[in-house]
Tab-separated table of N, CA and C in Angstrom:
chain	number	residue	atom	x	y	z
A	221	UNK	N	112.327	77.780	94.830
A	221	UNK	CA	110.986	78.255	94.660
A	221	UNK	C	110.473	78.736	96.010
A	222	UNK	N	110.175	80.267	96.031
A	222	UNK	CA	109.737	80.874	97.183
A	222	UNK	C	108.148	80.760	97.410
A	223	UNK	N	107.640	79.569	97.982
A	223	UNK	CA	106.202	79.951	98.055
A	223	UNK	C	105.690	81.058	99.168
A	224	UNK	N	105.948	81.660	99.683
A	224	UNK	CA	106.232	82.791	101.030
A	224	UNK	C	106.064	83.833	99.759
A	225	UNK	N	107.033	84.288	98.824
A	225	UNK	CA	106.577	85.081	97.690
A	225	UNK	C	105.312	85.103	96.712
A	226	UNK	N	105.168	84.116	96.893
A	226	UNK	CA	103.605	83.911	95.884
A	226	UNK	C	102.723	83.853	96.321
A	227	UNK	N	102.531	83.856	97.620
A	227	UNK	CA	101.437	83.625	98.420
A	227	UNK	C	101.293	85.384	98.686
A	228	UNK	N	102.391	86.232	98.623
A	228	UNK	CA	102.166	87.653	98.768
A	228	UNK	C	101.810	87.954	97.550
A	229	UNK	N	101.897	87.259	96.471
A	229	UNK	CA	101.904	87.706	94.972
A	229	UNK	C	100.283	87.522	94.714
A	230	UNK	N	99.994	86.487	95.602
A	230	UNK	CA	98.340	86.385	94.909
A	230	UNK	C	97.321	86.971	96.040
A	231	UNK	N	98.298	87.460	97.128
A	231	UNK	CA	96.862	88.508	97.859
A	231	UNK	C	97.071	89.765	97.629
A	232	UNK	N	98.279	90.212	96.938
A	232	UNK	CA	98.577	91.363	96.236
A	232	UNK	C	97.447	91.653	95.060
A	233	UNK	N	97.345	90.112	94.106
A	233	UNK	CA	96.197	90.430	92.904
A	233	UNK	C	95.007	90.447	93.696
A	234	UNK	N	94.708	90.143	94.783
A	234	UNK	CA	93.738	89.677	95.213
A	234	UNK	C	93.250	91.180	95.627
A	235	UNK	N	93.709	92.125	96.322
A	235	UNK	CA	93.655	93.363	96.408
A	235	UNK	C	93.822	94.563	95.616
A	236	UNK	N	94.500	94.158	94.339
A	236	UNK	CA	94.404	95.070	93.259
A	236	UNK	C	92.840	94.842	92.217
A	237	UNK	N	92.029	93.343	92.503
A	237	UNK	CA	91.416	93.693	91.418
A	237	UNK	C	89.658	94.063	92.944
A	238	UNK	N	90.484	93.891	93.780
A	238	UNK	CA	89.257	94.807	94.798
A	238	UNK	C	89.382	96.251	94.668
A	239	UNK	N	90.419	96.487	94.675
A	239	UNK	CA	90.405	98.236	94.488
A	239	UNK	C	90.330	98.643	92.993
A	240	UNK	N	89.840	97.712	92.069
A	240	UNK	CA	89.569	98.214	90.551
A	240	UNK	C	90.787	98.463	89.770
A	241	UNK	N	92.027	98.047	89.974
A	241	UNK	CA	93.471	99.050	89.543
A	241	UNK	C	93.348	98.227	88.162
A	242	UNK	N	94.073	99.067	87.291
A	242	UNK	CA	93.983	98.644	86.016
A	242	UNK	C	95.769	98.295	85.818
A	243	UNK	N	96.534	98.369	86.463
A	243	UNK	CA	98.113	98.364	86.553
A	243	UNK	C	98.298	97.990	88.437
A	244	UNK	N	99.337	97.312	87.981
A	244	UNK	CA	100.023	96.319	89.187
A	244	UNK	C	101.285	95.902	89.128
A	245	UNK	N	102.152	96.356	89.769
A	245	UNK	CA	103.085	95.129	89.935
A	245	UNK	C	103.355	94.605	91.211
A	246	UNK	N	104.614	93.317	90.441
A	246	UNK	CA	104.720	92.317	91.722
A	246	UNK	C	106.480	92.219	91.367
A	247	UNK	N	106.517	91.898	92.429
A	247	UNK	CA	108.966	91.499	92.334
A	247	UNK	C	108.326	90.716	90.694
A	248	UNK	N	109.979	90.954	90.652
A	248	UNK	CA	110.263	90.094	89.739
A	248	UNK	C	111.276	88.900	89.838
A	249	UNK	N	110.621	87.634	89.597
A	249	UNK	CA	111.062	86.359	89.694
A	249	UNK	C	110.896	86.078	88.618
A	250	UNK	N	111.675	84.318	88.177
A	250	UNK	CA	111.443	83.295	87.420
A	250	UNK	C	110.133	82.760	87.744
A	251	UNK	N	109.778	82.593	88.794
A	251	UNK	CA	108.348	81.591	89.256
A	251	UNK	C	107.403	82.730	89.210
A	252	UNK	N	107.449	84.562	89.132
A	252	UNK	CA	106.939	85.056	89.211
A	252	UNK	C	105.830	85.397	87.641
A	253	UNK	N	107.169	85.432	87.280
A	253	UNK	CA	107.200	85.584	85.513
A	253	UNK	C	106.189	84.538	84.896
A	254	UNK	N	106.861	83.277	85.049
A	254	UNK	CA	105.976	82.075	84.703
A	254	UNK	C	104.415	81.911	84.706
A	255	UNK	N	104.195	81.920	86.285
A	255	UNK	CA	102.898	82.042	86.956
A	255	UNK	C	102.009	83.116	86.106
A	256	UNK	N	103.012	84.275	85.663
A	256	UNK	CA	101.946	85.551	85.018
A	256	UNK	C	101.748	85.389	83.995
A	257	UNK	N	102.554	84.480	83.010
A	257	UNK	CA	102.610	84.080	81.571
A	257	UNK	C	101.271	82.923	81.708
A	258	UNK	N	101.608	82.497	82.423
A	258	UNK	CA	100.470	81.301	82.383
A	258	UNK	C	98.958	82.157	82.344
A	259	UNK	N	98.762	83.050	83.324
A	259	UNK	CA	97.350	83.916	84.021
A	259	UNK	C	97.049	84.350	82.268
A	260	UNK	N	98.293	84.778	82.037
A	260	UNK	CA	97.740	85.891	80.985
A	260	UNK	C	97.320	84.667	80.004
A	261	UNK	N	98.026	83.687	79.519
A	261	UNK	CA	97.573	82.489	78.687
A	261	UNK	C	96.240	81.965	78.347
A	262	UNK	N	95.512	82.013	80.188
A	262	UNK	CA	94.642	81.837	80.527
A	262	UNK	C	93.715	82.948	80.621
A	263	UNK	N	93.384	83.841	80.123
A	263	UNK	CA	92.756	84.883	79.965
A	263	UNK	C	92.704	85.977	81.478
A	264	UNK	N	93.148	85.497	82.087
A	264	UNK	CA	93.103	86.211	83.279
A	264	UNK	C	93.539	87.757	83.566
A	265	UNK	N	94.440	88.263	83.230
A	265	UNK	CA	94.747	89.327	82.826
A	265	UNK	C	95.388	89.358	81.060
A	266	UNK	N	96.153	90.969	81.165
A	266	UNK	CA	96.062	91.412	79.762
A	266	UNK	C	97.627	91.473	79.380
A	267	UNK	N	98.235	91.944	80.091
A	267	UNK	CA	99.874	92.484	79.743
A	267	UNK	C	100.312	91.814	80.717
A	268	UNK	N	101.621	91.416	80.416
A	268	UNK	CA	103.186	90.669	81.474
A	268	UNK	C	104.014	91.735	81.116
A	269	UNK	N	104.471	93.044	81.647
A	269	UNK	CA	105.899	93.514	81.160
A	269	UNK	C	107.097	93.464	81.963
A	270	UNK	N	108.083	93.406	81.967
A	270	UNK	CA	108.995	93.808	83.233
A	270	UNK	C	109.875	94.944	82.917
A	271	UNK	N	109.850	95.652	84.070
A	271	UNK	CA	110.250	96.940	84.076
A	271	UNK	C	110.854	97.200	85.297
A	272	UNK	N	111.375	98.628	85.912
A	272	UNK	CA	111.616	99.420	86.538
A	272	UNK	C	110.963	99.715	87.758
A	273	UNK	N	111.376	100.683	88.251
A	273	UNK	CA	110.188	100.994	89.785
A	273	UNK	C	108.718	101.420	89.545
A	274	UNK	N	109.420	102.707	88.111
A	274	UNK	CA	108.228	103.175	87.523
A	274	UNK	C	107.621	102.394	86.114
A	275	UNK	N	106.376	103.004	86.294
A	275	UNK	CA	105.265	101.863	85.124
A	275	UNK	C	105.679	102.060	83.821
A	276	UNK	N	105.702	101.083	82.704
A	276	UNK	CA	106.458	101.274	81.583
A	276	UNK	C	105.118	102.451	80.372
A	277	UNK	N	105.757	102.869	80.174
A	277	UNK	CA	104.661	103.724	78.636
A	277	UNK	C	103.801	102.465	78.294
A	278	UNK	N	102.583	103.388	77.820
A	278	UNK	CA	101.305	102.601	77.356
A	278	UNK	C	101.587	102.286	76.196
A	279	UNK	N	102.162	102.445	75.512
A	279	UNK	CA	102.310	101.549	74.599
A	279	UNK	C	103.541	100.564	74.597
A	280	UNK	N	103.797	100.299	75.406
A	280	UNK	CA	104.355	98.958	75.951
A	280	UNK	C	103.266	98.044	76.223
A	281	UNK	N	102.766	98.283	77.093
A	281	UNK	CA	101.573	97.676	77.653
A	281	UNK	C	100.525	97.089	76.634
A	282	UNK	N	100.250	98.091	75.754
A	282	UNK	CA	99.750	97.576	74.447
A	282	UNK	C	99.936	96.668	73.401
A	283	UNK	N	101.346	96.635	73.908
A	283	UNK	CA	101.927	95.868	72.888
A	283	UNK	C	102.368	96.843	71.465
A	284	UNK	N	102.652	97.772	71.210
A	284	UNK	CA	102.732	98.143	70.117
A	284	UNK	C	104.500	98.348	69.326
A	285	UNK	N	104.997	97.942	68.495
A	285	UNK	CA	106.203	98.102	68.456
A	285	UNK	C	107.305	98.909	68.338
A	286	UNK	N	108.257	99.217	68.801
A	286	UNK	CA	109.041	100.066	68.889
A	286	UNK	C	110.555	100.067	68.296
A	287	UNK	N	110.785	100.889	67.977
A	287	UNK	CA	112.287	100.710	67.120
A	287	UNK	C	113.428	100.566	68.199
A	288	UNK	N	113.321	101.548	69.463
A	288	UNK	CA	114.154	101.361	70.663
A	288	UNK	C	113.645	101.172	71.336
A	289	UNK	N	114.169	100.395	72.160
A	289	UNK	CA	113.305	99.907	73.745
A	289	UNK	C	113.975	100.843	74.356
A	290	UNK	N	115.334	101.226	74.577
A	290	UNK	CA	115.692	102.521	75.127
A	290	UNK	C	115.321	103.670	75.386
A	291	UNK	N	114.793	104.112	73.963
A	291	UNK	CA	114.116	105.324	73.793
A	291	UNK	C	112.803	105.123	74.283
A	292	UNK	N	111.862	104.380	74.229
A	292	UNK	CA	110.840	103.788	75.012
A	292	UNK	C	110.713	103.866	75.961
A	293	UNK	N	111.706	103.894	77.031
A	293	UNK	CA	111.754	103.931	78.539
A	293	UNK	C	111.913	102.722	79.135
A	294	UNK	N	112.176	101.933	78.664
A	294	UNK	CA	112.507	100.304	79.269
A	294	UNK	C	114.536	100.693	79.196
A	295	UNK	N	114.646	100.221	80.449
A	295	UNK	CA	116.012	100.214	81.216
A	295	UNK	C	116.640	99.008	80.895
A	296	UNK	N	117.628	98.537	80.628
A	296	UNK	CA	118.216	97.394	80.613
A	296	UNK	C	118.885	96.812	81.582
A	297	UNK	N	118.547	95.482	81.856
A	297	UNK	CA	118.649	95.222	83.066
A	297	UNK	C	120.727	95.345	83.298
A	298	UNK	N	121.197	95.590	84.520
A	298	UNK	CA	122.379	95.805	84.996
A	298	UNK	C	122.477	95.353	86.526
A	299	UNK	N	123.188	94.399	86.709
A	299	UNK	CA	123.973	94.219	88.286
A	299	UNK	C	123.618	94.881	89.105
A	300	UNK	N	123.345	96.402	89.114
A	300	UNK	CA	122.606	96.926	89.746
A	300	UNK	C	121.362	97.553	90.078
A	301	UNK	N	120.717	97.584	89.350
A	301	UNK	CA	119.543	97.370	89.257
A	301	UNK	C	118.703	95.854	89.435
A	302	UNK	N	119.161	94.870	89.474
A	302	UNK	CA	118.717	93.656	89.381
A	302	UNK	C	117.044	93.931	90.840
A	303	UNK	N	117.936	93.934	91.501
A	303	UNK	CA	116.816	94.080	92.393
A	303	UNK	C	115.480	94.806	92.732
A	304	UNK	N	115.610	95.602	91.770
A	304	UNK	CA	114.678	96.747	91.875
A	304	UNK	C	113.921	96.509	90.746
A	305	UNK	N	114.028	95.672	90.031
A	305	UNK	CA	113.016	95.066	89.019
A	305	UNK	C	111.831	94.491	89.108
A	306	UNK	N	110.538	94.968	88.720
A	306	UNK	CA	109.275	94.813	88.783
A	306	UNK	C	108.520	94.108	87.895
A	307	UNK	N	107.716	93.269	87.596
A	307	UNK	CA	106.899	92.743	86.877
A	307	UNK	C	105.103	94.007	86.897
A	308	UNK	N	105.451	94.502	85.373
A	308	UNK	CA	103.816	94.915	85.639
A	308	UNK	C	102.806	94.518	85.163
A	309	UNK	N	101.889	94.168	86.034
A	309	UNK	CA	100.290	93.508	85.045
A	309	UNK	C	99.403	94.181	84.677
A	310	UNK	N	98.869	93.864	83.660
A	310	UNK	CA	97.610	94.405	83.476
A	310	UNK	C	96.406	93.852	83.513
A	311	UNK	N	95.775	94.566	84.282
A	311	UNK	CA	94.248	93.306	84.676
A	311	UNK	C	93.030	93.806	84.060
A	312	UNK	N	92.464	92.702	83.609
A	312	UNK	CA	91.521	92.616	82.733
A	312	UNK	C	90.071	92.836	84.027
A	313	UNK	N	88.726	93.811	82.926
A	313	UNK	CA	87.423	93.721	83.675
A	313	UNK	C	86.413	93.258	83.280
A	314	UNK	N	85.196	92.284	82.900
A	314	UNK	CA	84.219	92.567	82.301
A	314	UNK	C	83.025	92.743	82.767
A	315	UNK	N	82.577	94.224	82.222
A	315	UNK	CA	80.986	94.658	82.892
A	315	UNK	C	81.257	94.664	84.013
A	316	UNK	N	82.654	95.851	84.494
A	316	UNK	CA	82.870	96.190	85.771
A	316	UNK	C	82.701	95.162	86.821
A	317	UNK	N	83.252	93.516	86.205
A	317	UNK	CA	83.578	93.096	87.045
A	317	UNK	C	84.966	92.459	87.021
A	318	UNK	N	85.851	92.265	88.216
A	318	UNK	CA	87.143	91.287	87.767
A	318	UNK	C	87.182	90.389	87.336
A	319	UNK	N	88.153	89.796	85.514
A	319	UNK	CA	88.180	88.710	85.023
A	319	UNK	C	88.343	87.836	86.579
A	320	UNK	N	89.759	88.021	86.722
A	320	UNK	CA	90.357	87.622	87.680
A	320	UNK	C	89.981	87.456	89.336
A	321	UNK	N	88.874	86.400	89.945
A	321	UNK	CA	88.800	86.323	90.762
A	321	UNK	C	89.530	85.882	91.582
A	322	UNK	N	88.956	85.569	93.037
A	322	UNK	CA	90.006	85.330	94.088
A	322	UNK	C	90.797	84.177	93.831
A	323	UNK	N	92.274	84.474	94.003
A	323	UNK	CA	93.405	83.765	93.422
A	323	UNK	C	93.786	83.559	94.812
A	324	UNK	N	94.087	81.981	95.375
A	324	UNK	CA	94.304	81.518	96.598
A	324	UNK	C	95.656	80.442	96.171
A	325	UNK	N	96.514	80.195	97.490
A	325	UNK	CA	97.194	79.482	97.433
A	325	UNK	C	96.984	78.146	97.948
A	326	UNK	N	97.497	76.700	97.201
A	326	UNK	CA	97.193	75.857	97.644
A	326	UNK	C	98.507	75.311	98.894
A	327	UNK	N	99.220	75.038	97.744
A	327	UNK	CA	100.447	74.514	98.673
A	327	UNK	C	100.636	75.877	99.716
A	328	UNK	N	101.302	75.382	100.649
A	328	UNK	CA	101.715	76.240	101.623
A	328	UNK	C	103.470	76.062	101.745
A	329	UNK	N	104.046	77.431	102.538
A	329	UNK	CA	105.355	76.692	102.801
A	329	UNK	C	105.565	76.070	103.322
A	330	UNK	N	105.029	75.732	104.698
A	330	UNK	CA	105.628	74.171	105.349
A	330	UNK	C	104.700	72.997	104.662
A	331	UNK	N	103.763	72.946	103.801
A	331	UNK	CA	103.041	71.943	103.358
A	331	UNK	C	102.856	72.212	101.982
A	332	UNK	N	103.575	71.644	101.036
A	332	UNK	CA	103.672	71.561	99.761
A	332	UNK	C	103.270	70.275	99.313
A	333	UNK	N	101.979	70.373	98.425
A	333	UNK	CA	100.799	69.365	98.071
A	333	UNK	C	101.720	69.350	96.342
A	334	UNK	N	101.790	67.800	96.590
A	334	UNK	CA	101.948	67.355	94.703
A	334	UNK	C	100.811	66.664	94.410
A	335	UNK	N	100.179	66.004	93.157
A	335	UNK	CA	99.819	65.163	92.449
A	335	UNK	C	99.696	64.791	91.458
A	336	UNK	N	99.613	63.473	91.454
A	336	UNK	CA	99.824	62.382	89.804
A	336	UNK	C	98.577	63.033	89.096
A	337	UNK	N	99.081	62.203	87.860
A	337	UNK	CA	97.760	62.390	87.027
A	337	UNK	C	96.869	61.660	87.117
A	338	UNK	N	96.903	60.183	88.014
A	338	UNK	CA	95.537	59.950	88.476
A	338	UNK	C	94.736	61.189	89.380
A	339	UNK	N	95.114	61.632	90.410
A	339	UNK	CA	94.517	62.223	91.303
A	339	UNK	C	93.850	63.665	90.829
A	340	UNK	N	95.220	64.041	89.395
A	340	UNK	CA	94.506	65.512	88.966
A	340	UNK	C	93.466	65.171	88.049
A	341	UNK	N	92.847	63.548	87.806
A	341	UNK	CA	92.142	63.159	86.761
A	341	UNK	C	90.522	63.733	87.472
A	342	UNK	N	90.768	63.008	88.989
A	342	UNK	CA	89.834	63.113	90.090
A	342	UNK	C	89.623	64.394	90.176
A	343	UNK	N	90.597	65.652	90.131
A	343	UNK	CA	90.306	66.777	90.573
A	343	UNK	C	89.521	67.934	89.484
A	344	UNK	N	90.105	67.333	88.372
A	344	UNK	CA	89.324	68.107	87.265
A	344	UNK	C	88.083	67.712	87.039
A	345	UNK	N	87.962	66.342	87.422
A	345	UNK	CA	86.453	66.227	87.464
A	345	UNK	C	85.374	66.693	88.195
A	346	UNK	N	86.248	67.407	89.596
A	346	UNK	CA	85.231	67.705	90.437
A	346	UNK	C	85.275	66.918	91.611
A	347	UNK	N	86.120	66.099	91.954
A	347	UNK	CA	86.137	65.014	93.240
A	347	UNK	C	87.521	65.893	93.697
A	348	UNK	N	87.571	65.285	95.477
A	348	UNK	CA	88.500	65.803	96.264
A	348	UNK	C	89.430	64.342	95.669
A	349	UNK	N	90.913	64.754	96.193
A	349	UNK	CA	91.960	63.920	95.898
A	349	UNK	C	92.979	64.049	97.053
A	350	UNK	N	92.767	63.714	97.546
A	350	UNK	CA	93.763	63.795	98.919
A	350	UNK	C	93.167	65.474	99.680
A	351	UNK	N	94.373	65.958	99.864
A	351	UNK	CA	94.117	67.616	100.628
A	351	UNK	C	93.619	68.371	99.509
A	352	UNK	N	93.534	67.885	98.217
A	352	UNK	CA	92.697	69.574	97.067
A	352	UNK	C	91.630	68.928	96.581
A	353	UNK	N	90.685	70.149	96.495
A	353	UNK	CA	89.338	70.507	95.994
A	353	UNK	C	89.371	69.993	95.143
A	354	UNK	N	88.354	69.384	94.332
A	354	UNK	CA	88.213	69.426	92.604
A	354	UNK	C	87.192	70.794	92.661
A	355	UNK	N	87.459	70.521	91.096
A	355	UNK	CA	87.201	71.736	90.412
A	355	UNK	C	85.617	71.905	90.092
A	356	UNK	N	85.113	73.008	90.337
A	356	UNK	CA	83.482	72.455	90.589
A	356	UNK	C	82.586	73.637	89.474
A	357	UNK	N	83.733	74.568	89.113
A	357	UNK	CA	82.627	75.681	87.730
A	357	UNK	C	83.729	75.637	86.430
A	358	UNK	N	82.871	75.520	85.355
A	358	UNK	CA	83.986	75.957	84.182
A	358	UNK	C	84.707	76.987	84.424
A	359	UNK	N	84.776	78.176	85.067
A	359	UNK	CA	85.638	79.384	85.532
A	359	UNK	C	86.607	78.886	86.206
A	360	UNK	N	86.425	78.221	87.287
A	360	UNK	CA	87.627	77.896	87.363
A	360	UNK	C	88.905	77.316	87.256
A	361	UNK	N	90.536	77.466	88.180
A	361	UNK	CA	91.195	77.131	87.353
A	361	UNK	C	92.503	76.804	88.431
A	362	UNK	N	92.881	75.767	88.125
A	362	UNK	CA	94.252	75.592	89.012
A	362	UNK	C	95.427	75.251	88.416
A	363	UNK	N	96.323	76.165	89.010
A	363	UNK	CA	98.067	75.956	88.560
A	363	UNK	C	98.750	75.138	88.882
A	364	UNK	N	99.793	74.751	88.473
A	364	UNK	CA	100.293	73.593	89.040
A	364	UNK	C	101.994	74.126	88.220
A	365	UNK	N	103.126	73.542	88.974
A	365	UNK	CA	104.328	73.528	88.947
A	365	UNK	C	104.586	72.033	88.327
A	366	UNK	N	104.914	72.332	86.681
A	366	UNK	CA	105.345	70.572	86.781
A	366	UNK	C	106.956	71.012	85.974
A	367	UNK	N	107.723	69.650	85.582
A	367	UNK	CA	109.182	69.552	85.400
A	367	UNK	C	109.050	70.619	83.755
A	368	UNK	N	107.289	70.736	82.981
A	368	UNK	CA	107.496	71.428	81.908
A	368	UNK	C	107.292	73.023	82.020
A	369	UNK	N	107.340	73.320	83.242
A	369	UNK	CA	106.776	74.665	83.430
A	369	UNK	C	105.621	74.870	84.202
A	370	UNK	N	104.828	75.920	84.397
A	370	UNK	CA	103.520	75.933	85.389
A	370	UNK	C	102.656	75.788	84.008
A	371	UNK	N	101.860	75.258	84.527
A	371	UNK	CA	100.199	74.821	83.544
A	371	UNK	C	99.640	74.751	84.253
A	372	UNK	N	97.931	74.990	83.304
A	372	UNK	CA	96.606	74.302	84.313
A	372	UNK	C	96.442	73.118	84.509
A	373	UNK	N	95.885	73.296	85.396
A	373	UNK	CA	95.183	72.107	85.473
A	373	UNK	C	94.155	70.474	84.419
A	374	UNK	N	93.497	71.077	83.800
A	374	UNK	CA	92.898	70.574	82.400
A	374	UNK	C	94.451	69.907	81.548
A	375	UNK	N	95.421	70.923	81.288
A	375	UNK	CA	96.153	70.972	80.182
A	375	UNK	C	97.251	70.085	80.640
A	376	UNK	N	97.376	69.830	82.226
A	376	UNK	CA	98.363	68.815	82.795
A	376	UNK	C	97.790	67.147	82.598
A	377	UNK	N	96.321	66.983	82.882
A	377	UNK	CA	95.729	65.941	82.329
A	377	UNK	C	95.863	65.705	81.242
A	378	UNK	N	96.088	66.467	79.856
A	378	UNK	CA	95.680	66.141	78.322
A	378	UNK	C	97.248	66.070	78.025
A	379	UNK	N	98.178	66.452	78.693
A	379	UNK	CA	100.151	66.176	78.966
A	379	UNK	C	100.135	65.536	79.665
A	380	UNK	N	99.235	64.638	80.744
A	380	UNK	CA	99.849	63.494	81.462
A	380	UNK	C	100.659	63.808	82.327
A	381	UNK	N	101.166	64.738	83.009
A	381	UNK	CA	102.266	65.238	84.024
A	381	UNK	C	101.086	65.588	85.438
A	382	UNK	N	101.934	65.561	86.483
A	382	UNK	CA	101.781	65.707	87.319
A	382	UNK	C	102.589	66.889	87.979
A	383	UNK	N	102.497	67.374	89.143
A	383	UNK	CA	103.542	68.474	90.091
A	383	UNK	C	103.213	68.698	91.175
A	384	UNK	N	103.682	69.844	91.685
A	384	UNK	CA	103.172	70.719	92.825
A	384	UNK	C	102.138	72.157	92.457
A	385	UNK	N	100.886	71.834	93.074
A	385	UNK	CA	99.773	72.570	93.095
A	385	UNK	C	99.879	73.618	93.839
A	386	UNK	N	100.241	74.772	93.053
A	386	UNK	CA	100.666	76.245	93.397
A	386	UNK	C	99.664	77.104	93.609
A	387	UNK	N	98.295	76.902	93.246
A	387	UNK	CA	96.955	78.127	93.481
A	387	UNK	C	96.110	77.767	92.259
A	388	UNK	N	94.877	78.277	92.800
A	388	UNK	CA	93.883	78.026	92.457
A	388	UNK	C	93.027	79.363	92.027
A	389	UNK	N	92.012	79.775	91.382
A	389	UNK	CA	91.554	80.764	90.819
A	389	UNK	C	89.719	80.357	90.711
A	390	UNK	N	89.229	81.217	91.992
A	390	UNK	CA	87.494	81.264	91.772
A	390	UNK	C	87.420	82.041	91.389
């Protein structure tokens, strides 16, 4: 797990929903993927696709179905291409403003913050718990890395798991 990558991944969103962009991408990872499945879960943005260098057809993005993904313009992934594979998002606005506010990292790479579910009990309530914030508006929202996948915060309390606290969302 590259936190050095995600920490570029969330001042990347952090600068796409300042410049208004309605399309984004970021590399494509496993932790990348995850993290965006979760955002989008969480209403935060709109589309997860992965694609190519270039942006996939709008009706990908839409979701709408297709008989070929080939004919569509989605590439299949190959040995060589692996690397050049992109994750694209789509970010949500309302009343011209960003769903998606500033998305910060907690853990760092030389300092990677875990906690139990006592401490995330403390944090969802709004109390500090060691080095992290609690959570202080219904908007917001924190990720977390546990053994079932990334979840919020709230939803790691009501599963009882604990992890490593990957970013946070004002």
């Amino acid at each position: 797990m590259s936190l050095v990558n995600l920490s570029h991944v969330c001042s990347h969103l952090n600068n796409a929903t300042k410049a208004r962009l309605g399309l984004t991408s970021i590399p494509n990872s496993n932790l990348h993927l995850k993290l965006c499945l979760a955002l989008q879960a969480g209403g935060y943005i709109s589309s997860v696709v992965r694609g190519g260098p270039t942006p996939p057809s709008q009706h990908i993005l839409l979701g709408h179905p297709t008989v070929n993904d080939e004919a569509a313009g989605v590439e299949p992934v190959t040995q060589s291409n692996v690397a050049s594979r992109r994750l694209w998002l789509g970010l949500k606005y309302w009343q011209s403003e960003p769903v998606l506010g500033k998305i910060s990292m907690v853990s760092k790479p030389k300092r990677r913050i875990t906690i139990d579910v006592e401490g995330l009990r403390k944090v969802v309530r709004g109390e500090k718990s060691g080095y992290v914030e609690g959570i202080r508006s219904p908007g917001e929202s924190m990720y977390l890395s546990t053994d079932r996948g990334i979840m919020e915060a709230r939803e790691c309390v009501e599963k009882k798991v604990g992890g490593m606290v990957l970013c946070r969302i004002l």
